[in-house]
């Protein structure tokens, strides 16, 4: 089964969806425009010491004003699909409360522009920009936030549902809960394991409630997007078939439960793993998980969206201090992937991790379609005579597309690939210093420049393969 990554041609199935992804707070700017009110990321990024360089999303890629130019750029690349997120604080600026029609007008223009350019919109309803008013009322650790989310989801559907067929409820609930409320590296910057587990459950409850509302309103395709990694041992970085020791296998299973099965099992099977409930029980208790919640969370979804960047490498460790993002893993050591090149984020480049993940998911959840909703890499790009020779990014994308191709050959139902990201943008706690775009953005002039990887991707799309 080990995916061998070949060179040379690799044809993708007819109808394979090629595209690119972004997220509202990372690109839009115009944070005071047309009735938008602050999100937790406005508050967090304005708090000294939270984001590298003191960067904020106040201007970002100025996409709110420049969306027509950006759509033209997508057309130039030949994208079939564009995944964007809707900013909740534009639509319901106070979280609950009245709908702000002017905020919805922007997405109306965006969707019309995409359709006119022949690009299929993929709308994500929550990519981390919670209205600050809802955080002030307790945020995701409060159950009420899930209900507010479903209301907002219905508002967006009501306006765009006649033209948008592809809907995602949440982007990466693990990150929103465990970086937002666990280790505090992301907004709102809280550090409380119990709050993180409550947040994760209420995010999933919000997913279920929103899915139900969208489905009743007639949504065609609904997905949940998760940050997923295969959890492997250091030896498996080089040798995917290496057998872990019993202790290491236990560490792997624990992290897999926290990262993957915490979300896939309730969403796709209607239950939490017993090992997971045991950890939550030791971290604040289970009172927030009520009878009936799992039925709500387990709404049928059509597609599982996969954001993949790197594998998660762990082994049994001798009681090292745990990362606060991983409560319940006090005896697990997170390992660097030695001997493997890394991106500017320090993330190891292991394309076989993606084929391993895809084959595992299609074995465990054969009924659900898969889509790569994010994959990409940050490198220290330089503009040279009007070009960006980002061959390392091209190499990263090429390697991961070969991994997708291998998984499809092994029977995985992968329907498309969306590169992260269309544009260099506000990379959360890293600010603007980490560039993930296939299009370079000069944040002084807002000039866009297709990197070599974008020119390459255009050819891949045109050929439907490598
Ligand atoms: C995605 O998340 C986001 O959806 C996107 O907005 C972002 O710009 C993009 O990736 C690039 O960062 O082992 O505790 O250190 C990133 C997913 C999940 C990757 C957590 C890093 C490290 C967790 N991230 N992971 S930890």
Tab-separated table of C-alpha atoms and ligand atoms in Angstrom:
chain	number	residue	atom	x	y	z
A	1	UNK	CA	0.000	0.000	0.000
A	2	UNK	CA	2.922	2.391	0.567
A	3	UNK	CA	2.509	5.150	-1.989
A	4	UNK	CA	5.467	5.346	-4.294
A	5	UNK	CA	5.720	8.827	-5.682
A	6	UNK	CA	6.651	8.606	-9.304
A	7	UNK	CA	7.965	11.281	-11.586
A	8	UNK	CA	6.549	11.873	-15.002
A	9	UNK	CA	2.926	12.100	-16.042
A	10	UNK	CA	0.056	11.726	-13.636
A	11	UNK	CA	-3.422	12.171	-15.074
A	12	UNK	CA	-6.242	13.036	-12.692
A	13	UNK	CA	-9.816	11.800	-13.063
A	14	UNK	CA	-12.120	13.691	-15.372
A	15	UNK	CA	-13.974	16.329	-13.395
A	16	UNK	CA	-11.310	16.557	-10.681
A	17	UNK	CA	-11.790	20.016	-9.156
A	18	UNK	CA	-8.766	22.332	-9.226
A	19	UNK	CA	-8.819	25.475	-7.154
A	20	UNK	CA	-7.403	27.702	-4.460
A	21	UNK	CA	-8.485	28.762	-0.978
A	22	UNK	CA	-8.406	31.830	1.254
A	23	UNK	CA	-10.124	33.010	4.444
A	24	UNK	CA	-11.928	36.251	5.234
A	25	UNK	CA	-9.777	37.732	8.005
A	26	UNK	CA	-6.585	36.747	6.235
A	27	UNK	CA	-7.298	38.700	3.038
A	28	UNK	CA	-10.225	41.110	3.231
A	29	UNK	CA	-9.074	44.120	5.269
A	30	UNK	CA	-11.774	46.855	5.420
A	31	UNK	CA	-12.516	45.872	8.971
A	32	UNK	CA	-14.722	48.916	9.636
A	33	UNK	CA	-16.499	48.880	6.270
A	34	UNK	CA	-20.258	48.531	5.758
A	35	UNK	CA	-21.179	47.836	9.346
A	36	UNK	CA	-18.635	45.142	10.200
A	37	UNK	CA	-17.820	44.974	13.896
A	38	UNK	CA	-14.760	43.421	15.553
A	39	UNK	CA	-14.028	39.743	15.625
A	40	UNK	CA	-11.797	38.009	18.151
A	41	UNK	CA	-8.949	38.323	15.637
A	42	UNK	CA	-9.247	42.133	15.573
A	43	UNK	CA	-8.992	42.198	19.348
A	44	UNK	CA	-6.232	39.624	19.518
A	45	UNK	CA	-4.068	41.124	16.774
A	46	UNK	CA	-4.303	44.565	18.396
A	47	UNK	CA	-3.100	43.164	21.693
A	48	UNK	CA	0.679	43.749	21.889
A	49	UNK	CA	2.774	40.604	21.770
A	50	UNK	CA	0.152	38.329	20.236
A	51	UNK	CA	1.007	38.523	16.536
A	52	UNK	CA	4.516	38.722	15.048
A	53	UNK	CA	5.449	42.256	14.068
A	54	UNK	CA	2.264	43.624	15.640
A	55	UNK	CA	0.517	42.848	12.347
A	56	UNK	CA	-3.270	43.011	12.071
A	57	UNK	CA	-5.833	42.202	9.367
A	58	UNK	CA	-6.863	45.871	9.078
A	59	UNK	CA	-5.707	46.040	5.453
A	60	UNK	CA	-4.437	42.515	4.685
A	61	UNK	CA	-4.704	41.998	0.892
A	62	UNK	CA	-7.356	44.710	0.607
A	63	UNK	CA	-9.428	42.019	-1.058
A	64	UNK	CA	-12.697	43.616	0.071
A	65	UNK	CA	-11.985	46.476	-2.315
A	66	UNK	CA	-10.026	44.478	-4.900
A	67	UNK	CA	-12.113	41.345	-5.225
A	68	UNK	CA	-12.865	42.021	-8.898
A	69	UNK	CA	-9.135	42.119	-9.720
A	70	UNK	CA	-8.559	38.994	-7.669
A	71	UNK	CA	-11.302	37.156	-9.528
A	72	UNK	CA	-9.632	38.192	-12.786
A	73	UNK	CA	-6.409	36.678	-11.454
A	74	UNK	CA	-8.206	33.429	-10.655
A	75	UNK	CA	-9.551	33.414	-14.191
A	76	UNK	CA	-6.021	33.839	-15.539
A	77	UNK	CA	-4.942	30.786	-13.574
A	78	UNK	CA	-7.862	28.770	-14.896
A	79	UNK	CA	-9.192	27.900	-11.439
A	80	UNK	CA	-12.363	25.822	-11.523
A	81	UNK	CA	-13.114	26.474	-7.840
A	82	UNK	CA	-12.451	29.146	-5.253
A	83	UNK	CA	-12.862	28.466	-1.540
A	84	UNK	CA	-13.440	31.602	0.537
A	85	UNK	CA	-14.899	32.171	3.976
A	86	UNK	CA	-17.707	34.463	5.032
A	87	UNK	CA	-16.976	36.847	7.906
A	88	UNK	CA	-19.605	36.344	10.594
A	89	UNK	CA	-18.926	39.875	11.981
A	90	UNK	CA	-19.993	41.336	8.639
A	91	UNK	CA	-23.249	39.407	8.525
A	92	UNK	CA	-24.307	39.520	12.179
A	93	UNK	CA	-21.927	42.111	13.578
A	94	UNK	CA	-22.968	41.488	17.174
A	95	UNK	CA	-22.992	37.711	16.716
A	96	UNK	CA	-26.682	37.403	17.408
A	97	UNK	CA	-28.847	40.441	16.784
A	98	UNK	CA	-29.858	41.948	13.481
A	99	UNK	CA	-28.576	40.865	10.081
A	100	UNK	CA	-26.397	43.426	8.319
A	101	UNK	CA	-27.493	43.389	4.686
A	102	UNK	CA	-24.497	45.476	3.567
A	103	UNK	CA	-22.147	42.810	4.862
A	104	UNK	CA	-23.939	40.177	2.814
A	105	UNK	CA	-23.825	42.464	-0.224
A	106	UNK	CA	-20.067	41.927	-0.430
A	107	UNK	CA	-20.413	38.143	-0.723
A	108	UNK	CA	-23.215	38.650	-3.196
A	109	UNK	CA	-20.842	40.640	-5.430
A	110	UNK	CA	-18.063	38.113	-4.880
A	111	UNK	CA	-20.242	35.139	-5.843
A	112	UNK	CA	-21.658	36.890	-8.889
A	113	UNK	CA	-18.144	37.791	-9.990
A	114	UNK	CA	-16.945	34.223	-9.573
A	115	UNK	CA	-19.870	32.784	-11.495
A	116	UNK	CA	-19.412	35.303	-14.292
A	117	UNK	CA	-15.787	34.143	-14.533
A	118	UNK	CA	-16.853	30.486	-14.652
A	119	UNK	CA	-15.423	29.738	-11.182
A	120	UNK	CA	-17.424	27.603	-8.744
A	121	UNK	CA	-17.720	29.168	-5.275
A	122	UNK	CA	-17.028	27.029	-2.190
A	123	UNK	CA	-18.219	28.954	0.861
A	124	UNK	CA	-16.907	28.303	4.376
A	125	UNK	CA	-19.049	29.750	7.144
A	126	UNK	CA	-16.519	29.852	9.966
A	127	UNK	CA	-12.803	30.362	9.531
A	128	UNK	CA	-12.052	31.614	13.053
A	129	UNK	CA	-13.420	35.188	13.026
A	130	UNK	CA	-15.926	34.905	15.878
A	131	UNK	CA	-17.766	38.190	16.570
A	132	UNK	CA	-16.101	39.735	19.626
A	133	UNK	CA	-19.532	40.297	21.189
A	134	UNK	CA	-19.994	36.527	21.361
A	135	UNK	CA	-16.591	36.029	22.941
A	136	UNK	CA	-17.544	38.669	25.502
A	137	UNK	CA	-20.539	36.458	26.298
A	138	UNK	CA	-18.216	33.467	26.823
A	139	UNK	CA	-17.285	32.420	23.290
A	140	UNK	CA	-17.234	28.826	22.052
A	141	UNK	CA	-17.018	27.338	25.570
A	142	UNK	CA	-20.640	28.545	25.894
A	143	UNK	CA	-23.320	26.381	24.315
A	144	UNK	CA	-25.283	29.376	23.107
A	145	UNK	CA	-22.574	30.194	20.549
A	146	UNK	CA	-23.487	27.032	18.625
A	147	UNK	CA	-27.072	28.245	18.255
A	148	UNK	CA	-25.951	31.711	17.172
A	149	UNK	CA	-23.732	30.058	14.552
A	150	UNK	CA	-26.621	28.084	13.066
A	151	UNK	CA	-28.728	31.250	12.832
A	152	UNK	CA	-25.946	33.087	11.044
A	153	UNK	CA	-25.422	30.109	8.714
A	154	UNK	CA	-29.095	30.254	7.729
A	155	UNK	CA	-28.806	34.007	7.028
A	156	UNK	CA	-25.911	33.443	4.670
A	157	UNK	CA	-27.663	30.569	2.935
A	158	UNK	CA	-30.778	32.638	2.471
A	159	UNK	CA	-28.810	35.263	0.576
A	160	UNK	CA	-26.383	33.069	-1.398
A	161	UNK	CA	-28.007	29.654	-1.550
A	162	UNK	CA	-29.487	30.218	-5.001
A	163	UNK	CA	-25.940	30.539	-6.405
A	164	UNK	CA	-23.658	28.668	-4.008
A	165	UNK	CA	-23.900	24.875	-4.062
A	166	UNK	CA	-20.866	23.953	-1.956
A	167	UNK	CA	-21.016	24.760	1.749
A	168	UNK	CA	-18.571	24.169	4.557
A	169	UNK	CA	-19.649	24.764	8.129
A	170	UNK	CA	-16.361	24.970	10.045
A	171	UNK	CA	-12.715	25.264	9.165
A	172	UNK	CA	-10.511	23.256	11.531
A	173	UNK	CA	-12.425	23.104	14.808
A	174	UNK	CA	-9.327	21.558	16.453
A	175	UNK	CA	-7.349	24.734	15.791
A	176	UNK	CA	-10.197	27.042	16.822
A	177	UNK	CA	-10.623	25.193	20.120
A	178	UNK	CA	-7.133	24.074	21.126
A	179	UNK	CA	-5.042	26.983	19.819
A	180	UNK	CA	-7.761	29.526	20.679
A	181	UNK	CA	-8.667	28.288	24.160
A	182	UNK	CA	-5.964	25.680	24.942
A	183	UNK	CA	-2.486	27.086	24.329
A	184	UNK	CA	-3.696	30.584	23.469
A	185	UNK	CA	-1.519	30.981	20.372
A	186	UNK	CA	-4.631	31.996	18.416
A	187	UNK	CA	-7.539	34.289	19.277
A	188	UNK	CA	-9.065	34.670	21.778
A	189	UNK	CA	-5.810	33.647	23.467
A	190	UNK	CA	-7.257	31.788	26.426
A	191	UNK	CA	-5.329	28.973	28.145
A	192	UNK	CA	-7.719	26.575	29.796
A	193	UNK	CA	-7.916	22.886	28.833
A	194	UNK	CA	-11.493	22.490	30.066
A	195	UNK	CA	-12.599	25.526	28.051
A	196	UNK	CA	-10.880	24.075	24.972
A	197	UNK	CA	-12.799	20.797	25.215
A	198	UNK	CA	-16.051	22.674	25.748
A	199	UNK	CA	-15.233	24.887	22.757
A	200	UNK	CA	-14.534	21.853	20.576
A	201	UNK	CA	-17.851	20.233	21.491
A	202	UNK	CA	-19.822	23.412	20.909
A	203	UNK	CA	-18.089	23.966	17.574
A	204	UNK	CA	-19.215	20.484	16.557
A	205	UNK	CA	-22.696	21.134	17.896
A	206	UNK	CA	-22.715	24.318	15.795
A	207	UNK	CA	-21.634	22.225	12.809
A	208	UNK	CA	-24.559	19.872	13.345
A	209	UNK	CA	-27.119	22.619	13.902
A	210	UNK	CA	-25.891	24.577	10.889
A	211	UNK	CA	-25.835	21.464	8.711
A	212	UNK	CA	-29.424	20.727	9.667
A	213	UNK	CA	-30.470	24.311	8.890
A	214	UNK	CA	-28.655	24.356	5.554
A	215	UNK	CA	-30.067	20.993	4.565
A	216	UNK	CA	-33.630	22.052	5.396
A	217	UNK	CA	-33.082	25.192	3.329
A	218	UNK	CA	-31.991	23.034	0.363
A	219	UNK	CA	-28.178	23.095	0.350
A	220	UNK	CA	-26.749	20.767	-2.293
A	221	UNK	CA	-23.383	19.779	-0.805
A	222	UNK	CA	-22.283	20.230	2.806
A	223	UNK	CA	-18.862	19.549	4.220
A	224	UNK	CA	-16.821	19.841	7.373
A	225	UNK	CA	-13.177	20.854	6.989
A	226	UNK	CA	-10.661	19.403	9.435
A	227	UNK	CA	-6.942	19.858	9.906
A	228	UNK	CA	-5.839	16.279	9.591
A	229	UNK	CA	-2.471	14.618	9.812
A	230	UNK	CA	-1.449	11.026	9.918
A	231	UNK	CA	0.068	10.473	13.352
A	232	UNK	CA	3.323	8.570	12.893
A	233	UNK	CA	6.494	7.638	14.761
A	234	UNK	CA	9.903	9.117	13.890
A	235	UNK	CA	10.902	5.881	12.125
A	236	UNK	CA	7.818	6.091	9.902
A	237	UNK	CA	8.905	9.424	8.453
A	238	UNK	CA	11.400	7.573	6.255
A	239	UNK	CA	9.869	4.126	6.346
A	240	UNK	CA	6.052	4.302	6.363
A	241	UNK	CA	5.915	0.554	7.054
A	242	UNK	CA	8.063	0.634	10.225
A	243	UNK	CA	6.396	-1.146	13.164
A	244	UNK	CA	6.046	1.036	16.274
A	245	UNK	CA	6.744	-0.319	19.744
A	246	UNK	CA	3.730	-0.948	21.942
A	247	UNK	CA	4.380	2.216	23.945
A	248	UNK	CA	4.781	4.303	20.787
A	249	UNK	CA	1.637	2.803	19.275
A	250	UNK	CA	-0.232	3.894	22.395
A	251	UNK	CA	1.111	7.465	22.046
A	252	UNK	CA	0.122	7.477	18.358
A	253	UNK	CA	-3.395	6.279	19.153
A	254	UNK	CA	-3.870	8.946	21.820
A	255	UNK	CA	-2.862	11.812	19.536
A	256	UNK	CA	-4.924	10.372	16.684
A	257	UNK	CA	-7.923	10.318	19.023
A	258	UNK	CA	-7.418	13.981	19.962
A	259	UNK	CA	-6.622	15.285	16.486
A	260	UNK	CA	-8.680	13.107	14.147
A	261	UNK	CA	-11.259	10.882	15.847
A	262	UNK	CA	-12.460	13.587	18.266
A	263	UNK	CA	-14.057	15.127	15.173
A	264	UNK	CA	-14.562	12.389	12.600
A	265	UNK	CA	-16.259	9.952	14.985
A	266	UNK	CA	-19.051	12.261	16.236
A	267	UNK	CA	-19.574	13.853	12.807
A	268	UNK	CA	-19.533	10.643	10.768
A	269	UNK	CA	-20.438	7.949	13.312
A	270	UNK	CA	-22.428	9.775	15.984
A	271	UNK	CA	-20.166	8.900	18.899
A	272	UNK	CA	-17.135	10.074	20.791
A	273	UNK	CA	-14.345	7.518	21.274
A	274	UNK	CA	-14.281	6.122	24.826
A	275	UNK	CA	-10.615	7.086	25.175
A	276	UNK	CA	-11.544	10.644	24.292
A	277	UNK	CA	-14.356	10.860	26.855
A	278	UNK	CA	-11.949	9.576	29.466
A	279	UNK	CA	-9.553	12.474	28.726
A	280	UNK	CA	-12.346	15.067	28.749
A	281	UNK	CA	-13.594	13.612	32.014
A	282	UNK	CA	-10.199	14.368	33.557
A	283	UNK	CA	-10.163	17.899	32.087
A	284	UNK	CA	-13.210	19.682	33.413
A	285	UNK	CA	-15.755	16.901	33.060
A	286	UNK	CA	-18.476	15.873	30.633
A	287	UNK	CA	-21.427	17.995	31.747
A	288	UNK	CA	-21.417	20.092	28.583
A	289	UNK	CA	-22.086	16.994	26.432
A	290	UNK	CA	-25.845	16.582	26.668
A	291	UNK	CA	-28.189	13.823	25.628
A	292	UNK	CA	-29.087	14.267	21.991
A	293	UNK	CA	-26.007	16.294	21.079
A	294	UNK	CA	-24.395	13.452	19.183
A	295	UNK	CA	-27.484	12.971	17.034
A	296	UNK	CA	-27.318	16.651	16.146
A	297	UNK	CA	-23.609	16.508	15.385
A	298	UNK	CA	-24.058	13.371	13.291
A	299	UNK	CA	-25.938	15.023	10.439
A	300	UNK	CA	-25.229	13.475	7.069
A	301	UNK	CA	-22.490	15.403	5.296
A	302	UNK	CA	-21.432	14.898	1.711
A	303	UNK	CA	-17.747	15.632	1.799
A	304	UNK	CA	-14.945	15.662	4.330
A	305	UNK	CA	-12.571	18.543	3.628
A	306	UNK	CA	-8.947	17.818	4.451
A	307	UNK	CA	-6.388	20.484	5.241
A	308	UNK	CA	-3.006	18.760	5.147
A	309	UNK	CA	0.383	20.346	5.715
A	310	UNK	CA	2.541	17.764	7.492
A	311	UNK	CA	2.386	14.573	9.520
A	312	UNK	CA	2.253	14.645	13.286
A	313	UNK	CA	5.317	12.810	14.613
A	314	UNK	CA	5.147	11.436	18.155
A	315	UNK	CA	6.575	8.786	20.434
A	316	UNK	CA	6.097	7.720	24.024
A	317	UNK	CA	7.953	10.290	26.094
A	318	UNK	CA	9.200	10.309	29.658
A	319	UNK	CA	6.832	12.831	31.187
A	320	UNK	CA	7.845	15.902	29.222
A	321	UNK	CA	5.763	19.021	29.833
A	322	UNK	CA	2.845	18.753	27.443
A	323	UNK	CA	1.864	21.438	24.962
A	324	UNK	CA	-1.264	23.075	26.330
A	325	UNK	CA	-2.869	22.442	22.928
A	326	UNK	CA	-2.835	18.721	23.739
A	327	UNK	CA	-4.412	18.138	27.151
A	328	UNK	CA	-4.407	14.423	27.871
A	329	UNK	CA	-1.053	13.771	26.199
A	330	UNK	CA	1.274	14.419	29.127
A	331	UNK	CA	3.288	11.278	28.398
A	332	UNK	CA	3.654	11.869	24.677
A	333	UNK	CA	6.642	13.540	23.079
A	334	UNK	CA	6.186	15.581	19.899
A	335	UNK	CA	9.222	14.982	17.722
A	336	UNK	CA	10.923	16.958	14.988
A	337	UNK	CA	11.085	15.016	11.722
A	338	UNK	CA	14.862	14.749	11.546
A	339	UNK	CA	16.519	14.611	8.175
A	340	UNK	CA	13.492	15.876	6.255
A	341	UNK	CA	13.438	19.356	4.685
A	342	UNK	CA	11.054	21.841	6.279
A	343	UNK	CA	9.104	24.901	5.158
A	344	UNK	CA	9.582	28.424	6.554
A	345	UNK	CA	7.055	27.481	9.249
A	346	UNK	CA	9.436	24.695	10.317
A	347	UNK	CA	6.893	22.116	9.168
A	348	UNK	CA	8.463	18.933	7.740
A	349	UNK	CA	7.756	18.149	4.093
A	350	UNK	CA	6.421	14.580	3.918
A	351	UNK	CA	4.138	14.008	0.913
A	352	UNK	CA	3.710	10.301	1.728
A	353	UNK	CA	1.885	11.502	4.860
A	354	UNK	CA	-0.934	12.734	2.641
A	355	UNK	CA	-1.401	9.454	0.760
A	356	UNK	CA	-1.275	7.594	4.075
A	357	UNK	CA	-3.943	9.899	5.506
A	358	UNK	CA	-6.225	9.638	2.458
A	359	UNK	CA	-6.076	5.861	2.295
A	360	UNK	CA	-6.737	5.588	6.038
A	361	UNK	CA	-9.752	7.919	5.843
A	362	UNK	CA	-11.262	6.090	2.913
A	363	UNK	CA	-10.758	2.777	4.759
A	364	UNK	CA	-12.345	4.084	7.975
A	365	UNK	CA	-15.106	6.203	6.398
A	366	UNK	CA	-15.707	4.687	2.951
A	367	UNK	CA	-19.065	6.397	2.467
A	368	UNK	CA	-17.795	9.978	2.492
A	369	UNK	CA	-16.255	11.884	-0.404
A	370	UNK	CA	-12.904	13.541	0.235
A	371	UNK	CA	-11.595	16.890	-0.902
A	372	UNK	CA	-8.226	18.500	-0.264
A	373	UNK	CA	-9.447	21.886	0.935
A	374	UNK	CA	-5.974	23.188	1.856
A	375	UNK	CA	-2.424	22.148	1.049
A	376	UNK	CA	0.540	24.414	0.555
A	377	UNK	CA	3.709	25.810	2.036
A	378	UNK	CA	5.375	28.999	3.247
A	379	UNK	CA	8.832	29.831	1.956
A	380	UNK	CA	10.967	32.967	2.090
A	381	UNK	CA	10.140	34.184	-1.386
A	382	UNK	CA	12.088	36.950	-3.088
A	383	UNK	CA	10.987	39.075	-6.012
A	384	UNK	CA	13.739	39.192	-8.632
A	385	UNK	CA	13.291	41.149	-11.861
A	386	UNK	CA	9.564	40.828	-11.613
A	387	UNK	CA	9.596	37.084	-10.923
A	388	UNK	CA	9.388	34.861	-7.873
A	389	UNK	CA	11.346	31.666	-8.473
A	390	UNK	CA	9.670	29.608	-5.772
A	391	UNK	CA	10.780	26.196	-7.010
A	392	UNK	CA	10.562	24.792	-3.470
A	393	UNK	CA	6.843	25.584	-3.364
A	394	UNK	CA	6.344	24.046	-6.793
A	395	UNK	CA	8.220	20.979	-5.547
A	396	UNK	CA	6.031	20.806	-2.446
A	397	UNK	CA	2.830	21.045	-4.475
A	398	UNK	CA	4.041	18.576	-7.091
A	399	UNK	CA	4.991	16.036	-4.403
A	400	UNK	CA	1.668	16.349	-2.623
A	401	UNK	CA	-0.327	16.113	-5.827
A	402	UNK	CA	1.523	12.893	-6.611
A	403	UNK	CA	0.522	11.670	-3.169
A	404	UNK	CA	-3.126	12.502	-3.952
A	405	UNK	CA	-2.782	10.720	-7.275
A	406	UNK	CA	-1.360	7.630	-5.565
A	407	UNK	CA	-4.213	7.595	-3.047
A	408	UNK	CA	-6.789	7.842	-5.846
A	409	UNK	CA	-5.063	4.905	-7.556
A	410	UNK	CA	-5.455	3.048	-4.231
A	411	UNK	CA	-9.185	3.723	-4.317
A	412	UNK	CA	-9.590	6.932	-2.285
A	413	UNK	CA	-12.537	9.050	-3.477
A	414	UNK	CA	-10.717	12.392	-3.710
A	415	UNK	CA	-12.743	14.890	-5.682
A	416	UNK	CA	-10.514	17.914	-5.833
A	417	UNK	CA	-7.552	19.904	-4.638
A	418	UNK	CA	-7.507	23.483	-3.407
A	419	UNK	CA	-4.116	25.048	-2.905
A	420	UNK	CA	-3.456	27.139	0.202
A	421	UNK	CA	-3.305	29.864	-0.679
A	422	UNK	CA	-4.258	31.992	-3.638
A	423	UNK	CA	-2.533	35.037	-2.113
A	424	UNK	CA	0.151	35.759	0.435
A	425	UNK	CA	-1.907	36.886	3.413
A	426	UNK	CA	-2.233	37.456	7.159
A	427	UNK	CA	-0.802	34.207	8.505
A	428	UNK	CA	-2.478	34.401	11.943
A	429	UNK	CA	0.051	34.573	14.794
A	430	UNK	CA	2.860	34.847	12.219
A	431	UNK	CA	1.446	38.000	10.627
A	432	UNK	CA	2.643	38.853	7.108
A	433	UNK	CA	6.124	37.398	7.474
A	434	UNK	CA	5.041	33.925	6.331
A	435	UNK	CA	3.994	33.723	2.708
A	436	UNK	CA	1.771	30.833	1.578
A	437	UNK	CA	0.509	32.337	-1.688
A	438	UNK	CA	1.050	31.120	-5.207
A	439	UNK	CA	0.493	34.809	-5.949
A	440	UNK	CA	2.897	37.254	-4.324
A	441	UNK	CA	1.411	40.305	-2.627
A	442	UNK	CA	3.425	43.475	-2.024
A	443	UNK	CA	1.774	44.677	1.179
A	444	UNK	CA	2.879	48.290	0.545
A	445	UNK	CA	1.525	48.677	-2.983
A	446	UNK	CA	-0.972	45.768	-2.957
A	447	UNK	CA	0.526	44.679	-6.270
A	448	UNK	CA	-0.104	41.007	-7.145
A	449	UNK	CA	2.502	38.972	-8.991
A	450	UNK	CA	2.108	35.377	-10.132
A	451	UNK	CA	4.927	33.319	-8.616
A	452	UNK	CA	6.498	30.590	-10.734
A	453	UNK	CA	4.382	28.095	-8.750
A	454	UNK	CA	1.231	29.831	-10.011
A	455	UNK	CA	2.446	29.600	-13.603
A	456	UNK	CA	3.165	25.920	-13.024
A	457	UNK	CA	-0.242	25.357	-11.378
A	458	UNK	CA	-1.950	26.955	-14.377
A	459	UNK	CA	-0.332	24.281	-16.586
A	460	UNK	CA	-1.336	21.497	-14.193
A	461	UNK	CA	-4.948	22.675	-14.303
A	462	UNK	CA	-4.931	23.007	-18.092
A	463	UNK	CA	-3.550	19.459	-18.428
A	464	UNK	CA	-5.674	18.012	-15.602
A	465	UNK	CA	-2.553	16.463	-14.203
A	466	UNK	CA	1.182	16.478	-13.796
B	1	LIG	C1	-4.502	26.267	8.189
B	1	LIG	O1	-4.318	25.910	9.521
B	1	LIG	C2	-5.517	27.354	8.176
B	1	LIG	O2	-6.803	26.874	7.827
B	1	LIG	C3	-5.150	28.547	7.349
B	1	LIG	O3	-5.970	29.620	7.667
B	1	LIG	C4	-3.681	28.852	7.539
B	1	LIG	O4	-3.307	30.054	6.925
B	1	LIG	C5	-2.910	27.699	6.990
B	1	LIG	O5	-3.291	26.487	7.576
B	1	LIG	C6	-1.404	27.848	7.157
B	1	LIG	O6	-1.053	27.890	8.497
B	1	LIG	O7	1.399	20.384	16.731
B	1	LIG	O8	0.267	21.873	18.229
B	1	LIG	O9	2.039	22.704	16.908
B	1	LIG	C7	-3.101	25.412	9.916
B	1	LIG	C8	-3.196	24.047	10.542
B	1	LIG	C9	-2.739	22.951	12.547
B	1	LIG	C10	-0.938	23.591	11.190
B	1	LIG	C11	-1.833	22.917	13.740
B	1	LIG	C12	0.004	23.547	12.358
B	1	LIG	C13	0.440	22.678	14.488
B	1	LIG	C14	-0.190	22.126	15.722
B	1	LIG	N1	-2.268	23.924	11.609
B	1	LIG	N2	-0.470	22.619	13.345
B	1	LIG	S1	0.942	21.741	16.986
